[in-house]
Amino acid sequence: MAEQLRAVKGMNDILPPESARWEWFEDKVRALMARYGYANMRTPIVEPTPLFVRGLGEVTDIVEKEMYSFEDSMNGDKLTLRPENTAGIVRAVTEHSMLYDGGKRIYYIGPMFRHERPQRGRYRQFHQVGAEALGYAGPDVDAELILMCRALWRDIGLHDVRLELNSLGQPDERKAHREALIAYFEQHRDQLDVDAQRRLYSNPLRILDTKNPAMQALVEGAPKLMDYLGEASLAHFNAVRAILDANGLEYRINPRLVRGMDYYNLTVFEWVTDRLGSQGTVCGGGRYDYLIEQIGGKPAPAVGWALGVERVLELLKELGSIPPAPAPVAYAVVPSATVLGNAMVTIEALRAAGVSVLMHAAGKDGPGSMKSQFKRADASGARYALIFGEDEVSQGQVAVKPLRDASAAQTLRPLAQAGEWARELLNA
Ligand code: ATP
Ligand code: MG
């Protein structure tokens, strides 16, 4: 016997009926994006490693230890499974000169890869939905993107996430703050944990994001970036806030909110919940006005967010908010092979008219008893059983039996005019 092969650790199969919840969610996302005027983009899952390791900028967890990188065995090219999609979108937008005639609003849905310790809400292959507005500098688009998230939470019935907001200012402001931060942590070196020691000079801002309870007091007292922001940065931040306020969207300003990616400036935000343990960030984003030029494009401002699909769906489940399982409208009971030809012509006509029909599939030994077929019809959740009995079919008819309404009577319908009574099945 061959060895039983298994999926790679931390990478999940998404099976029915769970996959129906994914499709439900993706449909909500697509409808939302259409309402806000965001167009879909699909970039490759494999990208050149230098797209993520840019030399410039801070060393991030992702680049430092989470990437699946390998060499192309044919030509030695350095490649990486995308850990996120923003860089890929920016590469593609630049490569195809998409900003030549103004800004673009883009969204994506797809798998990302990070070599993390698998646990609930944290996987090695996971999925993100993301939205990016490229070529727009104003605070209006930051606010639009945040409001879009709220609209999505409403559309899917997610009411237990809250917004945290911060401004990271501009690079020169960050630099002044960074120096003050390093000086502060150097003074308290004995209180830094191993992670913080490691980040002290590579990415001190990220120390503020520590989940270590023993370091909370220390980071609480650290110099705040907000105090280093200049007038223009503060004005941008206040303009975003004013739009959110006008829309009645509540948020908390979290001066310790920094993002895992190095490329953010000005507005950053996260949608968080207390229900998923330390995997409580459901969605995060912000402005990245310097990334396009870092990747070799003509300088252009941009802002965006990404949400974790697994976390959103787990949170929905946690809240007991499960969308209805999809069920076929009708289940076709086919008692004998002799009627199969006629039955399948009618079934095809119904499907062409938009009725979902699950057909009883015969095994090697034939279709099985009527009893077992009805059992399956019931279990399928179908509203009707279509019974293609030999007598009915010989008279050009099929019996339509309502399965969910005990008071409704079984009726006979003409096989040849399925297109006409299909509408009744759909409307019931
Ligand atoms: P975390 O702090 O939880 O590691 P992050 O800052 O690395 O998150 P981002 O890079 O901003 O996350 O990605 C956006 C969203 O993608 C996160 O808010 C989260 O919902 C989801 N996400 C990130 N990493 C994973 C993962 N390994 N498994 C599942 N979802 C993830
Ligand atoms: Mg992470």
XYZ file of C-alpha atoms and ligand atoms in Angstrom:
460
model
C 0.000 0.000 0.000
C 1.162 3.473 -0.838
C 1.872 5.805 2.049
C -1.128 7.926 3.027
C -0.390 11.445 1.832
C -1.585 14.393 3.851
C -1.937 18.111 3.290
C 1.052 20.224 4.280
C 0.948 21.240 7.935
C -0.908 24.507 8.468
C -2.592 24.291 5.057
C -6.262 23.417 5.009
C -8.636 21.657 2.682
C -11.860 23.614 2.523
C -14.575 21.041 2.051
C -18.331 21.102 1.582
C -20.479 22.186 3.342
C -17.910 24.632 4.792
C -16.925 25.715 1.267
C -20.483 27.009 0.761
C -19.857 29.505 3.571
C -16.733 30.649 1.711
C -18.688 31.160 -1.485
C -21.398 33.018 0.408
C -18.768 35.326 1.886
C -17.008 35.850 -1.453
C -20.344 36.755 -3.074
C -20.889 39.400 -0.368
C -17.399 40.743 -1.015
C -17.929 40.964 -4.774
C -21.248 42.763 -4.327
C -19.635 45.207 -1.896
C -16.721 45.948 -4.224
C -19.119 46.604 -7.100
C -21.035 49.095 -4.947
C -17.841 50.987 -4.117
C -16.359 50.817 -7.618
C -13.387 48.530 -6.875
C -12.269 46.302 -9.761
C -10.892 42.798 -9.323
C -7.242 41.951 -9.974
C -5.524 38.550 -9.936
C -1.760 38.441 -9.668
C 0.484 35.347 -9.566
C 0.911 33.427 -6.318
C 4.657 33.162 -6.986
C 6.604 36.414 -7.220
C 10.311 37.286 -7.476
C 11.706 37.316 -3.912
C 13.114 40.869 -4.256
C 9.519 42.120 -4.473
C 9.232 41.368 -0.759
C 12.878 41.748 0.310
C 13.442 45.295 -0.773
C 16.592 46.199 1.089
C 15.041 49.504 2.001
C 12.842 49.763 5.015
C 12.636 47.937 8.317
C 13.113 44.219 8.825
C 9.674 42.713 9.331
C 8.657 39.361 10.824
C 7.317 38.325 7.480
C 10.507 38.927 5.555
C 12.706 37.756 8.401
C 11.177 34.365 9.101
C 7.780 33.715 7.552
C 8.385 33.513 3.811
C 8.280 30.405 1.671
C 11.213 31.157 -0.605
C 12.941 28.813 -3.015
C 15.063 28.765 -6.112
C 13.658 27.879 -9.484
C 15.447 24.608 -10.212
C 15.628 25.412 -13.932
C 17.294 28.814 -13.835
C 18.085 29.630 -10.207
C 15.642 32.554 -10.001
C 14.792 33.458 -6.407
C 11.052 33.049 -5.928
C 8.608 33.407 -3.035
C 5.042 32.307 -2.410
C 3.314 35.621 -1.794
C 2.904 36.332 1.951
C 0.531 39.181 1.103
C -0.871 40.710 -2.084
C -0.253 44.452 -1.788
C 3.277 44.238 -3.185
C 2.058 42.067 -6.071
C -0.730 44.509 -6.911
C 1.729 47.401 -6.848
C 4.139 45.478 -9.077
C 1.403 44.701 -11.587
C -0.053 48.217 -11.544
C 3.433 49.583 -12.211
C 4.351 46.972 -14.805
C 1.170 47.712 -16.780
C 1.305 51.509 -16.285
C -2.197 51.399 -14.888
C -1.951 54.782 -13.172
C -1.176 56.742 -16.361
C -4.722 58.138 -16.527
C -5.437 58.572 -12.840
C -6.139 56.547 -9.720
C -7.337 52.962 -9.632
C -9.494 51.168 -7.088
C -8.649 47.471 -6.934
C -9.602 44.431 -4.885
C -8.383 40.832 -4.675
C -9.297 37.545 -3.039
C -6.842 34.686 -2.714
C -4.417 32.491 -0.791
C -1.314 33.849 0.983
C 1.556 31.869 2.530
C 3.455 32.455 5.759
C 5.614 29.997 7.647
C 4.073 30.579 11.081
C 3.224 28.277 13.962
C -0.206 26.924 13.015
C -2.972 27.546 15.549
C -6.561 28.692 15.491
C -6.821 31.713 13.187
C -3.193 31.345 12.087
C -2.314 29.083 9.192
C 0.501 28.645 6.706
C -1.828 28.948 3.768
C -4.592 31.401 4.528
C -6.825 33.675 2.492
C -7.154 37.381 2.263
C -9.596 39.781 0.747
C -7.939 43.107 0.133
C -8.833 46.501 -1.278
C -6.305 49.020 -2.572
C -6.846 52.579 -3.784
C -3.786 53.606 -5.793
C -2.973 57.124 -6.949
C -5.117 58.968 -4.377
C -3.488 61.165 -1.739
C -6.482 62.518 0.148
C -7.933 61.427 3.494
C -11.313 60.866 1.796
C -10.110 57.570 0.309
C -8.685 56.410 3.648
C -12.122 57.006 5.139
C -13.899 55.358 2.211
C -11.837 52.203 2.687
C -12.606 52.087 6.404
C -16.316 52.688 5.822
C -16.266 49.887 3.259
C -15.169 47.493 5.974
C -18.042 48.576 8.157
C -20.429 48.005 5.248
C -19.022 44.509 4.785
C -19.450 43.683 8.491
C -23.066 44.814 8.179
C -23.634 42.792 5.023
C -22.445 39.594 6.696
C -23.951 40.272 10.124
C -20.634 40.629 11.959
C -21.189 42.960 14.880
C -18.363 42.167 17.244
C -15.399 43.955 15.666
C -14.162 47.394 16.619
C -11.942 49.864 14.855
C -8.537 50.988 16.087
C -6.866 53.916 14.397
C -3.449 55.530 14.429
C -1.191 57.694 12.325
C 2.386 56.703 11.605
C 3.200 60.113 10.168
C 5.853 60.579 7.498
C 9.340 59.017 7.288
C 11.178 62.007 8.789
C 8.716 62.144 11.694
C 9.091 58.432 12.223
C 12.861 58.774 12.180
C 12.862 61.331 15.005
C 10.471 59.142 16.987
C 12.507 56.040 16.246
C 15.617 57.596 17.715
C 13.730 58.612 20.860
C 12.270 55.110 21.071
C 15.631 53.380 20.790
C 17.075 55.689 23.453
C 14.119 54.874 25.745
C 14.424 51.110 25.282
C 18.205 51.251 25.678
C 17.624 52.810 29.091
C 15.402 49.843 30.010
C 17.332 47.122 28.246
C 16.998 44.741 31.213
C 13.209 44.682 30.744
C 13.256 43.721 27.051
C 12.357 40.158 26.093
C 14.263 38.218 23.443
C 12.020 39.396 20.604
C 12.338 43.007 21.681
C 16.136 42.712 22.006
C 16.216 41.437 18.461
C 13.997 44.247 17.176
C 15.636 47.056 19.115
C 17.631 48.345 16.156
C 15.939 46.529 13.269
C 12.310 47.532 13.976
C 11.826 49.214 17.358
C 8.318 50.401 16.443
C 7.239 46.790 16.311
C 8.243 46.367 19.978
C 5.226 48.522 20.803
C 3.059 45.783 19.328
C 4.358 43.137 21.765
C 1.881 40.642 23.148
C 4.134 39.914 26.174
C 2.235 40.928 29.361
C 5.512 41.501 31.210
C 6.405 44.310 28.808
C 3.094 46.181 28.798
C 4.081 48.794 31.395
C 7.325 49.462 29.570
C 5.695 50.039 26.174
C 2.938 52.069 27.819
C 5.533 54.622 28.903
C 7.429 54.755 25.592
C 7.567 57.959 23.499
C 4.438 58.270 21.349
C 4.737 58.762 17.627
C 1.679 61.005 17.694
C 3.744 63.590 19.589
C 6.241 63.696 16.715
C 3.753 64.369 13.924
C 3.928 67.647 12.020
C 1.034 69.849 10.964
C 0.316 68.188 7.610
C 0.249 64.684 9.108
C -2.061 65.793 11.897
C -4.356 67.526 9.409
C -4.620 64.327 7.346
C -5.371 62.288 10.449
C -8.006 64.739 11.658
C -9.673 64.814 8.252
C -10.033 61.016 8.285
C -11.439 61.199 11.790
C -13.937 63.897 10.828
C -15.389 61.719 8.045
C -15.637 58.701 10.335
C -17.271 60.872 13.008
C -19.758 62.264 10.503
C -20.670 58.692 9.610
C -21.173 57.728 13.227
C -18.356 55.198 13.079
C -16.751 54.744 16.472
C -13.062 54.014 16.864
C -10.308 54.043 19.425
C -7.075 55.858 18.777
C -4.373 53.355 19.594
C -0.970 55.056 19.623
C 0.696 51.635 19.824
C -0.899 50.380 16.657
C 1.851 49.608 14.171
C 1.513 47.262 11.268
C 3.437 44.126 10.354
C 4.502 45.577 7.034
C 7.224 48.211 6.879
C 5.721 50.312 4.137
C 2.947 52.186 5.938
C 2.718 55.937 6.592
C 0.009 58.301 7.889
C -3.256 56.418 8.501
C -3.112 52.872 9.858
C -6.029 50.900 11.250
C -7.125 47.497 12.436
C -10.481 45.862 13.031
C -10.171 43.720 16.138
C -12.204 41.340 18.259
C -11.657 39.827 21.720
C -13.104 36.505 20.676
C -10.261 34.918 18.739
C -7.580 35.007 21.432
C -4.310 36.494 20.287
C -5.487 36.127 16.674
C -7.910 39.007 17.286
C -7.007 41.147 14.289
C -9.530 40.455 11.592
C -8.517 43.183 9.164
C -5.687 45.671 8.919
C -4.557 48.379 6.589
C -3.296 51.844 6.022
C -1.591 54.276 3.715
C 1.580 53.304 1.851
C 2.578 56.358 -0.144
C 6.192 55.264 -0.725
C 5.777 51.628 -1.733
C 5.071 52.219 -5.403
C 8.340 54.094 -5.833
C 10.224 51.494 -3.728
C 9.058 48.884 -6.213
C 10.315 50.993 -9.099
C 7.147 52.789 -10.166
C 6.563 56.472 -10.662
C 5.887 57.850 -7.150
C 2.178 57.693 -6.328
C 0.231 57.601 -3.078
C -1.862 54.582 -2.099
C -3.935 53.141 0.720
C -5.531 49.763 1.354
C -6.497 46.975 3.727
C -6.544 43.199 3.903
C -8.762 40.921 5.936
C -8.231 37.304 6.933
C -11.066 35.207 5.518
C -10.502 32.323 7.971
C -10.692 34.715 10.930
C -13.834 36.431 9.669
C -15.570 33.090 9.134
C -14.390 31.736 12.489
C -15.674 34.839 14.215
C -19.039 34.524 12.470
C -19.234 30.931 13.631
C -18.290 31.987 17.155
C -21.147 34.502 17.085
C -23.524 31.738 15.987
C -24.217 33.532 12.759
C -24.131 30.816 10.141
C -25.584 31.520 6.725
C -28.239 29.058 5.570
C -26.815 25.925 4.002
C -27.517 25.910 0.284
C -30.055 23.292 -0.764
C -31.303 22.304 -4.193
C -34.814 23.367 -5.149
C -35.652 19.852 -6.273
C -34.435 16.282 -5.883
C -35.135 13.954 -8.801
C -36.313 10.496 -7.772
C -35.692 8.136 -10.652
C -37.090 4.659 -9.819
C -35.929 2.783 -12.920
C -33.472 2.962 -15.770
C -36.265 2.843 -18.372
C -37.438 6.380 -17.515
C -33.953 7.819 -17.321
C -33.880 9.263 -20.837
C -37.161 11.157 -20.439
C -36.375 12.179 -16.881
C -33.046 13.696 -17.779
C -34.489 15.722 -20.647
C -36.902 17.337 -18.187
C -34.222 17.758 -15.508
C -32.017 19.536 -18.035
C -34.908 21.812 -19.047
C -35.519 22.709 -15.395
C -31.841 23.470 -14.828
C -31.767 25.604 -17.975
C -34.672 27.568 -16.480
C -32.672 28.221 -13.320
C -33.977 25.472 -11.029
C -31.281 23.615 -9.106
C -31.971 19.905 -9.376
C -30.023 17.210 -7.582
C -30.490 13.952 -9.459
C -30.509 10.614 -7.702
C -27.535 8.796 -9.138
C -27.871 5.052 -9.630
C -25.185 2.686 -8.437
C -23.891 -0.426 -10.228
C -26.961 -2.318 -9.008
C -29.529 0.230 -10.122
C -31.222 3.211 -8.492
C -32.138 1.664 -5.117
C -35.517 1.533 -3.412
C -37.996 4.411 -3.465
C -37.652 4.567 0.299
C -33.913 5.139 0.190
C -34.341 7.701 -2.596
C -36.868 9.671 -0.546
C -34.540 9.553 2.405
C -31.853 11.177 0.310
C -34.313 13.699 -1.116
C -35.194 14.713 2.421
C -31.585 14.902 3.574
C -30.677 17.103 0.599
C -32.875 19.882 1.967
C -34.745 20.135 -1.368
C -38.170 21.778 -1.340
C -39.592 19.305 -3.867
C -39.161 15.705 -4.920
C -39.673 15.156 -8.633
C -40.890 11.579 -8.977
C -40.307 10.122 -12.406
C -42.446 6.970 -11.912
C -42.877 4.661 -14.895
C -46.675 5.199 -15.054
C -46.410 8.979 -14.867
C -43.619 9.153 -17.415
C -45.513 6.913 -19.876
C -48.309 9.502 -19.711
C -45.846 12.321 -20.312
C -45.940 13.490 -16.716
C -43.886 13.794 -13.536
C -45.190 13.962 -9.951
C -44.056 17.030 -7.988
C -44.158 16.413 -4.227
C -43.600 19.287 -1.777
C -41.206 18.078 0.938
C -41.273 20.972 3.400
C -44.989 21.715 3.545
C -47.148 18.854 4.828
C -50.377 20.634 3.823
C -49.369 21.087 0.183
C -50.578 18.421 -2.228
C -48.582 16.440 -4.744
C -49.324 17.502 -8.332
C -48.690 16.150 -11.817
C -46.823 18.256 -14.357
C -46.179 17.782 -18.083
C -42.663 16.541 -18.840
C -42.475 18.497 -22.057
C -43.332 21.935 -20.630
C -40.856 22.057 -17.766
C -39.817 25.583 -18.674
C -43.323 26.769 -17.817
C -43.750 25.253 -14.352
C -40.098 25.863 -13.440
C -41.091 29.388 -12.430
C -43.593 28.090 -9.877
C -40.903 25.953 -8.233
C -38.595 28.939 -8.002
C -41.203 31.309 -6.624
C -42.601 29.020 -3.950
P -0.972 39.094 13.068
O -0.532 40.232 13.935
O -2.191 38.406 13.580
O 0.140 38.163 12.708
P -0.497 40.553 10.628
O -0.241 41.923 11.062
O 0.651 39.666 10.298
O -1.460 39.787 11.684
P -1.484 41.380 8.044
O -0.222 41.095 7.364
O -1.889 42.774 8.264
O -1.539 40.570 9.428
O -2.664 40.615 7.269
C -4.020 41.077 7.296
C -4.934 40.054 7.908
O -4.681 38.746 7.405
C -4.774 39.888 9.407
O -5.467 40.875 10.104
C -5.367 38.522 9.625
O -6.787 38.592 9.696
C -4.967 37.776 8.390
N -3.793 36.928 8.637
C -2.487 37.305 8.708
N -1.684 36.249 8.909
C -2.513 35.154 8.960
C -2.306 33.751 9.128
N -1.087 33.240 9.258
N -3.385 32.923 9.141
C -4.634 33.433 8.996
N -4.893 34.733 8.819
C -3.861 35.593 8.797
Mg 1.694 38.202 11.359
